[in-house]
């Protein structure tokens, strides 16, 4: 699963929309720590010491939405 700039998320990662330049994407092979999906692209360089906390786009979105509900 790759992160893409299809309008999801905040303005800072929408590929140059507004006053922000396109976000650099990092390619690799990681797994989501929650659901196990493969992650092939991220909008940040992951810290090797924190790979156990890495979330795919869907799990990250669900986590953000659960914080908004509380």
PDB file of C-alpha atoms in Angstrom:
ATOM      1  CA  UNK A   1       0.000   0.000   0.000  1.00  0.00           C
ATOM      2  CA  UNK A   2       1.402   3.360  -0.961  1.00  0.00           C
ATOM      3  CA  UNK A   3       0.432   6.745   0.309  1.00  0.00           C
ATOM      4  CA  UNK A   4      -0.813   8.887  -2.522  1.00  0.00           C
ATOM      5  CA  UNK A   5      -1.891  12.466  -2.902  1.00  0.00           C
ATOM      6  CA  UNK A   6      -5.527  11.788  -3.817  1.00  0.00           C
ATOM      7  CA  UNK A   7      -6.968  14.409  -1.493  1.00  0.00           C
ATOM      8  CA  UNK A   8      -6.830  12.410   1.733  1.00  0.00           C
ATOM      9  CA  UNK A   9      -5.169  13.765   4.823  1.00  0.00           C
ATOM     10  CA  UNK A  10      -4.096  17.279   5.631  1.00  0.00           C
ATOM     11  CA  UNK A  11      -3.016  20.001   3.210  1.00  0.00           C
ATOM     12  CA  UNK A  12       0.660  19.419   4.057  1.00  0.00           C
ATOM     13  CA  UNK A  13       0.761  16.167   2.091  1.00  0.00           C
ATOM     14  CA  UNK A  14      -1.387  16.990  -0.925  1.00  0.00           C
ATOM     15  CA  UNK A  15       1.395  17.418  -3.429  1.00  0.00           C
ATOM     16  CA  UNK A  16       1.892  21.163  -3.667  1.00  0.00           C
ATOM     17  CA  UNK A  17      -1.635  22.346  -3.078  1.00  0.00           C
ATOM     18  CA  UNK A  18      -1.789  25.797  -1.521  1.00  0.00           C
ATOM     19  CA  UNK A  19       1.541  27.243  -0.400  1.00  0.00           C
ATOM     20  CA  UNK A  20       3.167  23.883   0.228  1.00  0.00           C
ATOM     21  CA  UNK A  21       5.620  22.179  -2.159  1.00  0.00           C
ATOM     22  CA  UNK A  22       5.095  18.537  -3.157  1.00  0.00           C
ATOM     23  CA  UNK A  23       5.955  16.215  -0.291  1.00  0.00           C
ATOM     24  CA  UNK A  24       8.977  13.943  -0.759  1.00  0.00           C
ATOM     25  CA  UNK A  25       7.955  10.292  -0.663  1.00  0.00           C
ATOM     26  CA  UNK A  26      10.183   7.470   0.610  1.00  0.00           C
ATOM     27  CA  UNK A  27      10.031   4.047  -1.028  1.00  0.00           C
ATOM     28  CA  UNK A  28      10.697   0.831   0.820  1.00  0.00           C
ATOM     29  CA  UNK A  29       9.114  -2.323   2.138  1.00  0.00           C
ATOM     30  CA  UNK A  30       7.511  -2.110   5.585  1.00  0.00           C
ATOM     31  CA  UNK A  31       4.506  -3.658   7.305  1.00  0.00           C
ATOM     32  CA  UNK A  32       1.742  -1.953   9.237  1.00  0.00           C
ATOM     33  CA  UNK A  33       2.121  -2.682  12.954  1.00  0.00           C
ATOM     34  CA  UNK A  34      -1.667  -2.893  13.373  1.00  0.00           C
ATOM     35  CA  UNK A  35      -3.045  -4.844  10.388  1.00  0.00           C
ATOM     36  CA  UNK A  36       0.117  -6.229   8.764  1.00  0.00           C
ATOM     37  CA  UNK A  37      -0.483  -4.693   5.300  1.00  0.00           C
ATOM     38  CA  UNK A  38       2.589  -4.031   3.211  1.00  0.00           C
ATOM     39  CA  UNK A  39       3.601  -0.363   3.000  1.00  0.00           C
ATOM     40  CA  UNK A  40       5.706   0.544  -0.039  1.00  0.00           C
ATOM     41  CA  UNK A  41       5.754   4.341   0.180  1.00  0.00           C
ATOM     42  CA  UNK A  42       5.673   6.842   3.042  1.00  0.00           C
ATOM     43  CA  UNK A  43       5.562  10.660   3.216  1.00  0.00           C
ATOM     44  CA  UNK A  44       8.453  10.565   5.724  1.00  0.00           C
ATOM     45  CA  UNK A  45      11.642   8.592   6.301  1.00  0.00           C
ATOM     46  CA  UNK A  46      10.793   6.053   8.997  1.00  0.00           C
ATOM     47  CA  UNK A  47      13.005   5.772  12.069  1.00  0.00           C
ATOM     48  CA  UNK A  48      14.363   2.189  12.233  1.00  0.00           C
ATOM     49  CA  UNK A  49      13.931   2.237  16.017  1.00  0.00           C
ATOM     50  CA  UNK A  50      10.192   2.920  15.639  1.00  0.00           C
ATOM     51  CA  UNK A  51       9.181   0.506  12.869  1.00  0.00           C
ATOM     52  CA  UNK A  52       7.019  -1.350  15.405  1.00  0.00           C
ATOM     53  CA  UNK A  53       4.741   1.732  15.490  1.00  0.00           C
ATOM     54  CA  UNK A  54       4.426   2.226  11.717  1.00  0.00           C
ATOM     55  CA  UNK A  55       0.836   2.392  10.419  1.00  0.00           C
ATOM     56  CA  UNK A  56      -0.578   2.006   6.908  1.00  0.00           C
ATOM     57  CA  UNK A  57      -2.764   4.765   5.515  1.00  0.00           C
ATOM     58  CA  UNK A  58      -6.033   3.071   6.509  1.00  0.00           C
ATOM     59  CA  UNK A  59      -4.972   2.364  10.105  1.00  0.00           C
ATOM     60  CA  UNK A  60      -3.521   5.870  10.450  1.00  0.00           C
ATOM     61  CA  UNK A  61      -6.804   7.402   9.218  1.00  0.00           C
ATOM     62  CA  UNK A  62      -8.852   5.204  11.584  1.00  0.00           C
ATOM     63  CA  UNK A  63      -6.608   6.183  14.498  1.00  0.00           C
ATOM     64  CA  UNK A  64      -6.970   9.899  13.712  1.00  0.00           C
ATOM     65  CA  UNK A  65     -10.758   9.551  13.471  1.00  0.00           C
ATOM     66  CA  UNK A  66     -10.958   7.745  16.817  1.00  0.00           C
ATOM     67  CA  UNK A  67      -9.117  10.660  18.480  1.00  0.00           C
ATOM     68  CA  UNK A  68     -11.613  13.127  16.985  1.00  0.00           C
ATOM     69  CA  UNK A  69     -14.554  11.178  18.404  1.00  0.00           C
ATOM     70  CA  UNK A  70     -13.199  11.262  21.964  1.00  0.00           C
TER      71      UNK A  70
END
